[in-house]
Short mmCIF file of C-alpha atoms and ligand atoms in Angstrom, two decimals:
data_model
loop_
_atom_site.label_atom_id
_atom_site.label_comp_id
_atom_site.label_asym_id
_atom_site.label_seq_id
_atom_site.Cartn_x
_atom_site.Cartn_y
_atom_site.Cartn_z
CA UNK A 1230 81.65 158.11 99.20
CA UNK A 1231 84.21 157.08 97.16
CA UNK A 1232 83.60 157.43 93.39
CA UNK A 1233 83.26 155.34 90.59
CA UNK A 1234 84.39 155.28 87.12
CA UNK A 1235 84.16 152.95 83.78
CA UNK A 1236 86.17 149.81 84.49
CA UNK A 1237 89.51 150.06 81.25
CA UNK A 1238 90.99 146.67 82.25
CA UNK A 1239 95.07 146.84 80.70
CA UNK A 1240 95.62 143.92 77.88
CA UNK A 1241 97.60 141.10 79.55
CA UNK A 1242 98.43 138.43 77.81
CA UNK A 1243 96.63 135.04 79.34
CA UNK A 1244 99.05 132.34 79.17
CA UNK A 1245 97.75 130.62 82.28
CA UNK A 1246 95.32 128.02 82.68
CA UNK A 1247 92.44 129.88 81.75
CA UNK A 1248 90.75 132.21 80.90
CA UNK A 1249 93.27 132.48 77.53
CA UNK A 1250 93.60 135.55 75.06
CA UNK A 1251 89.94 136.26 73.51
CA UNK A 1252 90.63 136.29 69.83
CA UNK A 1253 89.63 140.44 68.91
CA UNK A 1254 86.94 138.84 66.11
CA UNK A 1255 85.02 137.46 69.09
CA UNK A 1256 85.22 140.30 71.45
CA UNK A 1257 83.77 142.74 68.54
CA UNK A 1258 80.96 139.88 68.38
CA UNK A 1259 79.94 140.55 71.74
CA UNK A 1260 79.31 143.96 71.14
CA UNK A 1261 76.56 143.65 68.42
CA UNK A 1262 73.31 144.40 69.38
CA UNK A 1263 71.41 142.28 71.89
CA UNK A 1264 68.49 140.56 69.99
CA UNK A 1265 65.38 138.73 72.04
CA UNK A 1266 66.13 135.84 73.27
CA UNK A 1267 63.54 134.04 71.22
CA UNK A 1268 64.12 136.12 68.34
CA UNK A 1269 63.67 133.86 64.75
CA UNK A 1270 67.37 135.07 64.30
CA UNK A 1271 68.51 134.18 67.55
CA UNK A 1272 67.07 131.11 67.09
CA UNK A 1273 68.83 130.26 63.82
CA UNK A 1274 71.84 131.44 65.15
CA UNK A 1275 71.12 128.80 67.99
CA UNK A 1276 70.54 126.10 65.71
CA UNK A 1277 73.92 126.84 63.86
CA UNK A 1278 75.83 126.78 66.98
CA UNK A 1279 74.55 123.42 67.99
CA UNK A 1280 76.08 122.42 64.02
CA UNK A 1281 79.59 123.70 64.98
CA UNK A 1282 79.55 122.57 68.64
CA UNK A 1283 78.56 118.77 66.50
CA UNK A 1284 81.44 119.50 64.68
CA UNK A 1285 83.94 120.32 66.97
CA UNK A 1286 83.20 117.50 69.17
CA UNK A 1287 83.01 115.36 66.40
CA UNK A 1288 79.72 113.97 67.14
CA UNK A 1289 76.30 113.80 65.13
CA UNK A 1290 74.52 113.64 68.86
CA UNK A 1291 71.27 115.63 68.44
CA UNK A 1292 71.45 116.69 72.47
CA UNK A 1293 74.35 118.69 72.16
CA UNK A 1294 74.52 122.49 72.76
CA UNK A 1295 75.86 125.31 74.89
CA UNK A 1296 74.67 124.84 78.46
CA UNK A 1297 74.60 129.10 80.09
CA UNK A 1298 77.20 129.15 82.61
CA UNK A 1299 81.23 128.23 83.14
CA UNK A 1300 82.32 124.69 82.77
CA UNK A 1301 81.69 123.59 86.02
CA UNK A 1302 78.26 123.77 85.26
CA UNK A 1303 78.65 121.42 82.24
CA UNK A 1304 80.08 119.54 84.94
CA UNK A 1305 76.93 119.36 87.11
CA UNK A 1306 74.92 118.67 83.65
CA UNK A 1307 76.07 115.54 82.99
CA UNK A 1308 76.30 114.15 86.68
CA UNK A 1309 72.84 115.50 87.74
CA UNK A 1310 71.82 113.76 84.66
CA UNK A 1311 73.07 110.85 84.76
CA UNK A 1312 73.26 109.67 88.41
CA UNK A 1313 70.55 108.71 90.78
CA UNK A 1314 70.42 108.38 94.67
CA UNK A 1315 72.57 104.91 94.98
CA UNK A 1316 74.19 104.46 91.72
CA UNK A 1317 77.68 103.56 91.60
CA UNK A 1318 80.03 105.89 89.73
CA UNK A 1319 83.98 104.62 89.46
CA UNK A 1320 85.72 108.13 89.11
CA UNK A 1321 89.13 108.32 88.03
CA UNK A 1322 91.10 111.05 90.41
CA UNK A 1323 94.98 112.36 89.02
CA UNK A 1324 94.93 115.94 90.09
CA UNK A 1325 91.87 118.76 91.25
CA UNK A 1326 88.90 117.84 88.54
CA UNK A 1327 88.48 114.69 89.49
CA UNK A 1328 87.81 115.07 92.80
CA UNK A 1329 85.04 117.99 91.82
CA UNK A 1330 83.69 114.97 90.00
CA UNK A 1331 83.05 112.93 93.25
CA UNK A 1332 81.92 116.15 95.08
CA UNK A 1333 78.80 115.92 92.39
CA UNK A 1334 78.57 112.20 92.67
CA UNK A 1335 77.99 112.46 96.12
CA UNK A 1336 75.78 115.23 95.92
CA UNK A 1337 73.33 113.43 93.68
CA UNK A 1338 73.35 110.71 96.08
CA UNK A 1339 75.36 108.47 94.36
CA UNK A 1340 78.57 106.23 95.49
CA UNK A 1341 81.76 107.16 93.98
CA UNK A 1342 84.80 104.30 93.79
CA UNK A 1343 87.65 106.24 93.19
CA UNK A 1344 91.02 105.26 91.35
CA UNK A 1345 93.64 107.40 92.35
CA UNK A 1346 96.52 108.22 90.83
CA UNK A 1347 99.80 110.31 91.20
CA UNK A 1348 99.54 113.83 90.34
CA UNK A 1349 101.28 114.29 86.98
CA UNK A 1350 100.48 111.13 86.09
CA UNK A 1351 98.02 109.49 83.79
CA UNK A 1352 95.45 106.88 85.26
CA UNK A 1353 96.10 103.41 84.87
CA UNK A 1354 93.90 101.42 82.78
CA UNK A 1355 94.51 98.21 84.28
CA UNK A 1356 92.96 99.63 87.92
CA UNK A 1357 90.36 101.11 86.03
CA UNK A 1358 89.91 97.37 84.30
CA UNK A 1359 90.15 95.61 87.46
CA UNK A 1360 87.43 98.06 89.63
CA UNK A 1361 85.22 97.15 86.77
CA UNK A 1362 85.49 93.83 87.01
CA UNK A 1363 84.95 93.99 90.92
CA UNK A 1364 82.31 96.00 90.84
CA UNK A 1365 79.35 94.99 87.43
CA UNK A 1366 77.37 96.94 89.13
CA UNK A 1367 79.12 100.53 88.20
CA UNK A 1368 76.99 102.80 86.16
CA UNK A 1369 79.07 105.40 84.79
CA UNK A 1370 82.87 105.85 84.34
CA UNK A 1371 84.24 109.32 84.76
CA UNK A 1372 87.36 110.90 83.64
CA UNK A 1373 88.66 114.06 83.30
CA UNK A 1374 90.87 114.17 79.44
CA UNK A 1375 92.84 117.02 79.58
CA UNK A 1376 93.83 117.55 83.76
CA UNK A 1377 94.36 121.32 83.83
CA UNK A 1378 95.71 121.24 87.53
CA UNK A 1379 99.16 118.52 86.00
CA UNK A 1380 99.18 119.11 82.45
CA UNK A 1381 98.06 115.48 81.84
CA UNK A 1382 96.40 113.93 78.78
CA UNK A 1383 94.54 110.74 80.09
CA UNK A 1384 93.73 108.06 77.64
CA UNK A 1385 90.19 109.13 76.33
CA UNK A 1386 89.75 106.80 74.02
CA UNK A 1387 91.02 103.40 76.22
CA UNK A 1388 88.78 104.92 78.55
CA UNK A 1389 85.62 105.14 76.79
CA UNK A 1390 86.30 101.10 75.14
CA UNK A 1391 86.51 99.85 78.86
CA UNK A 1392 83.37 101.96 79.81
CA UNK A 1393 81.67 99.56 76.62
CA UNK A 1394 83.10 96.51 77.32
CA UNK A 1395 81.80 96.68 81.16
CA UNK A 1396 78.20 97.85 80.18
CA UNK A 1397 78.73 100.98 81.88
CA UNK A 1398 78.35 104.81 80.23
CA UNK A 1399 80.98 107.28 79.74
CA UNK A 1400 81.19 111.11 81.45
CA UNK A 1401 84.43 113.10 80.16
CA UNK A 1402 85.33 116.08 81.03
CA UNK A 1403 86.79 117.79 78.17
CA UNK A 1404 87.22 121.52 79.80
CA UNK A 1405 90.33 121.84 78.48
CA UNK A 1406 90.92 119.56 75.56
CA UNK A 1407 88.10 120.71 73.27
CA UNK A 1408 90.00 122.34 70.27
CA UNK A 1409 93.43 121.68 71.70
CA UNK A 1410 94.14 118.06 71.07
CA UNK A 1411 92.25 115.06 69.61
CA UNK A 1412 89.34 114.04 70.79
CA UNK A 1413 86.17 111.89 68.86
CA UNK A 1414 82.95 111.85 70.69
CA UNK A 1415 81.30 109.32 68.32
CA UNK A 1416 84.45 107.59 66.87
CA UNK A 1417 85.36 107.11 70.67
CA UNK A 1418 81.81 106.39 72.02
CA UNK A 1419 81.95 108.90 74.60
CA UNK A 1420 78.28 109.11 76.39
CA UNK A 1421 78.37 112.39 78.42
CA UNK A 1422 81.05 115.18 77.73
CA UNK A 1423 81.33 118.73 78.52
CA UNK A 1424 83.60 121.20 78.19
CA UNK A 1425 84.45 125.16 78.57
CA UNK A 1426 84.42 128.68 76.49
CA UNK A 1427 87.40 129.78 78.11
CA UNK A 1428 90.53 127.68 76.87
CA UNK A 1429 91.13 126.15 73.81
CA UNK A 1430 88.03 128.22 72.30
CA UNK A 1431 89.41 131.42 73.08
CA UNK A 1432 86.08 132.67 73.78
CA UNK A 1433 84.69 134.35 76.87
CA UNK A 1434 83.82 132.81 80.30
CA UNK A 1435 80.85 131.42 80.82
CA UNK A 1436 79.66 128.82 78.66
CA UNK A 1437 80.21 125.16 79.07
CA UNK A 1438 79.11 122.91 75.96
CA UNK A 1439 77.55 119.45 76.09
CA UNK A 1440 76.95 116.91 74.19
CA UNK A 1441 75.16 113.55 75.24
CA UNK A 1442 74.73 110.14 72.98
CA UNK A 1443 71.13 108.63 72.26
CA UNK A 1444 71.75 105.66 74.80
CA UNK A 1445 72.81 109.03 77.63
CA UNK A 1446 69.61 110.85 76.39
CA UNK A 1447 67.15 107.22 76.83
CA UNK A 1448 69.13 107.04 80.28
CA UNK A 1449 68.13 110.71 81.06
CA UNK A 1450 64.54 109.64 79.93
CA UNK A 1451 63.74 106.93 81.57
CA UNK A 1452 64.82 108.26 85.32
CA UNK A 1453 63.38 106.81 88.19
CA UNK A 1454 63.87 110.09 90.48
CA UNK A 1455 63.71 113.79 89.21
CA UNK A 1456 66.54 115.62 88.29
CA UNK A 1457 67.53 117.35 91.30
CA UNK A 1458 68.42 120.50 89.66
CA UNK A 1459 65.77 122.36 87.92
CA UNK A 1460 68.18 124.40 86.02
CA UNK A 1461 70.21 121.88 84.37
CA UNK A 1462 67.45 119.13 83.48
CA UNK A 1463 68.15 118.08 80.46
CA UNK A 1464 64.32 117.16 79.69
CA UNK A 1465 63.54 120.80 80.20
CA UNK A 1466 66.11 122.35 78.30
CA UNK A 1467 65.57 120.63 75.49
CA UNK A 1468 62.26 122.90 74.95
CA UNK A 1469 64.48 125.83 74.41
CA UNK A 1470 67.33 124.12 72.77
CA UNK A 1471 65.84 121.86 70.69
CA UNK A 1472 64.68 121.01 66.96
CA UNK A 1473 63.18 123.81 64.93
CA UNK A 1474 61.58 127.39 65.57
CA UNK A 1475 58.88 126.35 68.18
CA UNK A 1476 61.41 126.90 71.45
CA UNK A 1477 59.69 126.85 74.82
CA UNK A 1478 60.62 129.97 77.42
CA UNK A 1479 63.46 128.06 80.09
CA UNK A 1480 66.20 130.62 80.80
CA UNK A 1481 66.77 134.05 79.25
CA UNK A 1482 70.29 132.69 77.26
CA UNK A 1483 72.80 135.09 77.78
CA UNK A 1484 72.53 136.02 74.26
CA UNK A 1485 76.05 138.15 73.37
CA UNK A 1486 77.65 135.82 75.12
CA UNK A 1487 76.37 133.30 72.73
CA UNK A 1488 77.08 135.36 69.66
CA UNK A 1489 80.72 135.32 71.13
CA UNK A 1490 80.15 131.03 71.11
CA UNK A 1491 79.30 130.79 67.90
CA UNK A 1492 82.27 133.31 66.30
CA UNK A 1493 84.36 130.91 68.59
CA UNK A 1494 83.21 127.71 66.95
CA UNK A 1495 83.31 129.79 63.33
CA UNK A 1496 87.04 130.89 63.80
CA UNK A 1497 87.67 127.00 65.05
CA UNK A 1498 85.63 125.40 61.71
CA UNK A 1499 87.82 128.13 59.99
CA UNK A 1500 91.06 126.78 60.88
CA UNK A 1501 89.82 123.01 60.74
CA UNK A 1502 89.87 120.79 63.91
CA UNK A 1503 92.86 119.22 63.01
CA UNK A 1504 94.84 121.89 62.18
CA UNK A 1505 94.22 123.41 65.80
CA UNK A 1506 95.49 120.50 67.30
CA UNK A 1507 98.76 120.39 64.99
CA UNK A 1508 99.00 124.11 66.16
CA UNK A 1509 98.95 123.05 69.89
CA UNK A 1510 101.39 120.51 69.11
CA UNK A 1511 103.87 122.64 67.28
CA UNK A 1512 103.71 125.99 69.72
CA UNK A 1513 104.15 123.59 72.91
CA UNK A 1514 107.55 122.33 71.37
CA UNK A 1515 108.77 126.05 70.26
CA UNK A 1516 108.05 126.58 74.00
CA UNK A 1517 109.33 123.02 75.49
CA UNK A 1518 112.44 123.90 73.40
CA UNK A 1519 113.27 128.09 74.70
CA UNK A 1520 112.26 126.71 78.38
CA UNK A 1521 114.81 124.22 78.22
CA UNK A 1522 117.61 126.51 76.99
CA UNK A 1523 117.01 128.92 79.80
CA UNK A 1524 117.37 125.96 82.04
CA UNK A 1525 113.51 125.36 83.06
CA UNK A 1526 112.02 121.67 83.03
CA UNK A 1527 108.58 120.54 82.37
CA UNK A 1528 107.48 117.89 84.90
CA UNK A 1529 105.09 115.42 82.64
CA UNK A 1530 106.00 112.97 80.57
CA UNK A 1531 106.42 113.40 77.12
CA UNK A 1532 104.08 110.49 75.88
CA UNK A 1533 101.18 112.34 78.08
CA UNK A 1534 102.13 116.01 78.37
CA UNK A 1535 99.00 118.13 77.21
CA UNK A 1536 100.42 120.85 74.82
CA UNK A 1537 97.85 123.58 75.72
CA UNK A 1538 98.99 123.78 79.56
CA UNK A 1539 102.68 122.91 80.34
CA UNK A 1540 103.73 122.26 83.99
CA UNK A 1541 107.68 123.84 84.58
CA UNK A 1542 109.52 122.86 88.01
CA UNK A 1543 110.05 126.26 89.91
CA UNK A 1544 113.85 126.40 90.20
CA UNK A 1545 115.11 125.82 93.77
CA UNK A 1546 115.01 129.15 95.61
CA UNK A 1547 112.85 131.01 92.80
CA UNK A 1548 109.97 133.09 94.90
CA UNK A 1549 106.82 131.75 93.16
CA UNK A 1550 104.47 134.20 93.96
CA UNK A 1551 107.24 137.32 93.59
CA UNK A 1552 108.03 136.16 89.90
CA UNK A 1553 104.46 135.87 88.73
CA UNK A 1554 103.79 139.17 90.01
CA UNK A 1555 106.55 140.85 88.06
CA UNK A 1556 105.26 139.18 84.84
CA UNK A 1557 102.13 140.78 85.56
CA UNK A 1558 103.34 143.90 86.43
CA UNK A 1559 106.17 144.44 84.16
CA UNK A 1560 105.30 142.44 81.46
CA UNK A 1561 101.33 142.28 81.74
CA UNK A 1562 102.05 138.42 81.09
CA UNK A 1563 99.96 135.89 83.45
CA UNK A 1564 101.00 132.72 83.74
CA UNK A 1565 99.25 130.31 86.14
CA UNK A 1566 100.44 128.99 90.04
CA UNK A 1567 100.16 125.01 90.76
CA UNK A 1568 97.64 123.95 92.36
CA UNK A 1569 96.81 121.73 95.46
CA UNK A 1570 99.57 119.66 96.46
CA UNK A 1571 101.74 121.96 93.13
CA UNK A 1572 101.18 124.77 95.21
CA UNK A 1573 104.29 126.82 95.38
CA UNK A 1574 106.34 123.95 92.97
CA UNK A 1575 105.38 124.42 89.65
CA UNK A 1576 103.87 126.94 87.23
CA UNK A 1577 101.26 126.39 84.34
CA UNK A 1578 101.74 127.71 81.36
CA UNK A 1579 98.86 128.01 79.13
CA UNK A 1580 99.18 127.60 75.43
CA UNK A 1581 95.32 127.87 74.28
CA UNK A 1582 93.48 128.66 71.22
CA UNK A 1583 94.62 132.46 70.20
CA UNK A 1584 97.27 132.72 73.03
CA UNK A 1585 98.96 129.60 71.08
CA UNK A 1586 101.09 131.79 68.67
CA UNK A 1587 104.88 132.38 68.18
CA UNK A 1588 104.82 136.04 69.68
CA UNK A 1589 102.98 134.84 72.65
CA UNK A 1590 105.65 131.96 73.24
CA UNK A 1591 108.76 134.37 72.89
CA UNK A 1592 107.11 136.98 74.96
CA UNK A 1593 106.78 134.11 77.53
CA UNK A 1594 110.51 133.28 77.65
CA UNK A 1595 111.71 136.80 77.12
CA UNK A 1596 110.01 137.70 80.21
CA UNK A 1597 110.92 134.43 81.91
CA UNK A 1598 114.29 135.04 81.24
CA UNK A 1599 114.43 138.47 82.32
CA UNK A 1600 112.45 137.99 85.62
CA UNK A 1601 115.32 134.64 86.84
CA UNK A 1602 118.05 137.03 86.45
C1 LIG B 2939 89.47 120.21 83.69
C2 LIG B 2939 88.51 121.25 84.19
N1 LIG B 2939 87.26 120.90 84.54
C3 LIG B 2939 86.37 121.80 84.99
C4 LIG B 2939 86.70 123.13 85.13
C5 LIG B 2939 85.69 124.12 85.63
O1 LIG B 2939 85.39 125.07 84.65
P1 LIG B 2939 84.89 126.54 85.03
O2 LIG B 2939 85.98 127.18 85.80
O3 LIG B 2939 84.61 127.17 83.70
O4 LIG B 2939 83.66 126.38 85.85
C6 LIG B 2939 87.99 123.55 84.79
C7 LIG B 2939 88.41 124.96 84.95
O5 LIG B 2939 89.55 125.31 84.92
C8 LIG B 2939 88.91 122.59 84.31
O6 LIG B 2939 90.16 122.94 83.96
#
């Protein structure tokens, strides 16, 4: 039989499109000792997570917490939710995550109208405006802010006022935008959002946030069908992550995991939201600026580019797959293939949470440099 030994992984540095570096603070976290999961302390510490998760999603919504698994679960959340067999969801598709959004509309029984777009670009408003106006009958408007698969920032906000103004509720996926650029649950009357540990948090895999508004929550409540999945009914878990110290058994949380959450949201409250974003903003033009002098070109727009994940045009005749495996290799650097129809034509180049730092960036183009000649 072969044999086994403990698992030393090397330290890479994550500048793809996710998971990013784990800040050191939140790794040492996860090693403290595992309390019950309905220890009074675990509790508290619950209940002081759901404060920072408020904070940075900028939203006083009581149902808002960490839901126990990776984003895509968040995902499921706020569809399974929210839809019912025959309700009409108008999804807005401009690269990979919006089309998982369908997938889930579709599996809840619901019709999806889909706007599509152009990959690498944002989604226009005024088809969004007009598939309202053909269709009153659309419940829920879905979106996905920050498109990891084409480095695009769609309009959140524009969104979210066309969702009111058509009588129709809000889902947004913000995966990859929470803690990288602006976003305003309440100031932007955002319904249903839900996002991811692994990127701009710097935190661990694993744990997708949530956050729903009162009028979601009465939505939720007043269902004609049952949630088809037990696990992510937000009726039930709401006994174990609500109000106060009486929590009802639902899931065993996966509690170091959640000690890592909450150092994540205490380093981010640290910093101050809107200093994070000013720090995505400033290390994506350190890095727009040394790609462009050794002759590498980002594909999105400026007025749209997201500065946490930055699309670059392989260079004619460039092996895609042979230079990302010498960055890993030589350099221990990952950076992140296209995707879908980017396959083989671009690279993503992640600059989230702790991996967003001047070292990391000149590392980057050191190596990028080095690995073109
Ligand atoms: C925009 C977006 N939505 C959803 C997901 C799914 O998250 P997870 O991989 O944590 O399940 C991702 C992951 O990369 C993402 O980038």
């Amino acid at each position: 039989m072969q044999s086994f030994s403990t698992f030393i992984p090397p330290e890479r540095t994550l500048m793809g499109p996710g998971p990013s570096d784990v800040n050191p603070r939140i790794l040492n976290a996860m090693a403290r000792p595992t309390l019950g999961h309905l220890d009074p302390l675990f509790i508290e510490l619950m209940d002081q997570t759901k404060q920072l998760l408020q904070y940075a999603f900028k939203t006083e919504n009581a149902l808002t917490m960490p839901i126990s698994a990776p984003g895509s679960a968040g995902m499921e959340a706020c569809f399974v939710n929210l839809v019912e067999p025959s309700d009409k969801v108008l999804v807005c598709i401009n690269g990979v995550f919006g089309n998982r959004m369908v997938e889930n509309v579709e599996r809840c029984g619901g019709v999806a109208i889909t706007i599509n777009n152009t990959w690498g670009e944002q989604t226009d408003l005024n088809a969004v405006e007009d598939a309202l106006k053909a269709n009153p009958d659309v419940k829920v408007l879905a979106f996905v802010h920050a498109e990891t698969s084409t480095g695009v920032r769609n309009e959140a906000k524009a969104l979210c006022e066309l969702a009111k103004k058509y009588d129709c509720l809000s889902i947004v996926d913000a995966v990859t935008s929470l803690g990288g650029i602006e976003l305003d649950v309440d100031g932007w009357g955002i319904d249903a959002i839900y996002s991811g540990s692994q990127k701009c948090l710097s935190c661990v895999p694993g744990i997708s946030p949530v956050s729903f508004s009162d009028k979601a929550v009465h939505v939720i409540q007043n269902r004609k069908t049952k949630v088809q999945s037990w696990f992510l009914d937000m009726n039930l878990i709401v006994g174990y992550w609500g109000q106060g110290a009486k929590r009802a058994y639902h899931h065993t949380a996966p509690v170091n995991s959640m000690y890592a959450m909450y150092e994540a949201l205490l380093i981010l409250k640290e910093e101050g939201l809107e200093n994070a974003w000013q720090r995505h903003a400033l290390g994506h033009e350190k890095l727009a600026q040394g790609l462009s002098e050794i002759g590498l070109e980002l594909t999105v727009d400026k007025r749209y580019r997201l500065p946490q994940l930055n699309v670059v045009k392989i260079p004619d005749g460039v092996d895609d797959a042979a230079i990302r495996k010498q960055l890993l290799e030589d350099f221990n650097l990952e950076i992140g293939a296209g995707l879908g129809d980017h396959a083989g034509k671009v690279w993503r180049i992640g600059l989230m949470g702790y991996a967003c730092k001047p070292r990391n960036i000149d590392h980057c183009l050191a190596a990028l440099s080095t690995v073109l000649k």
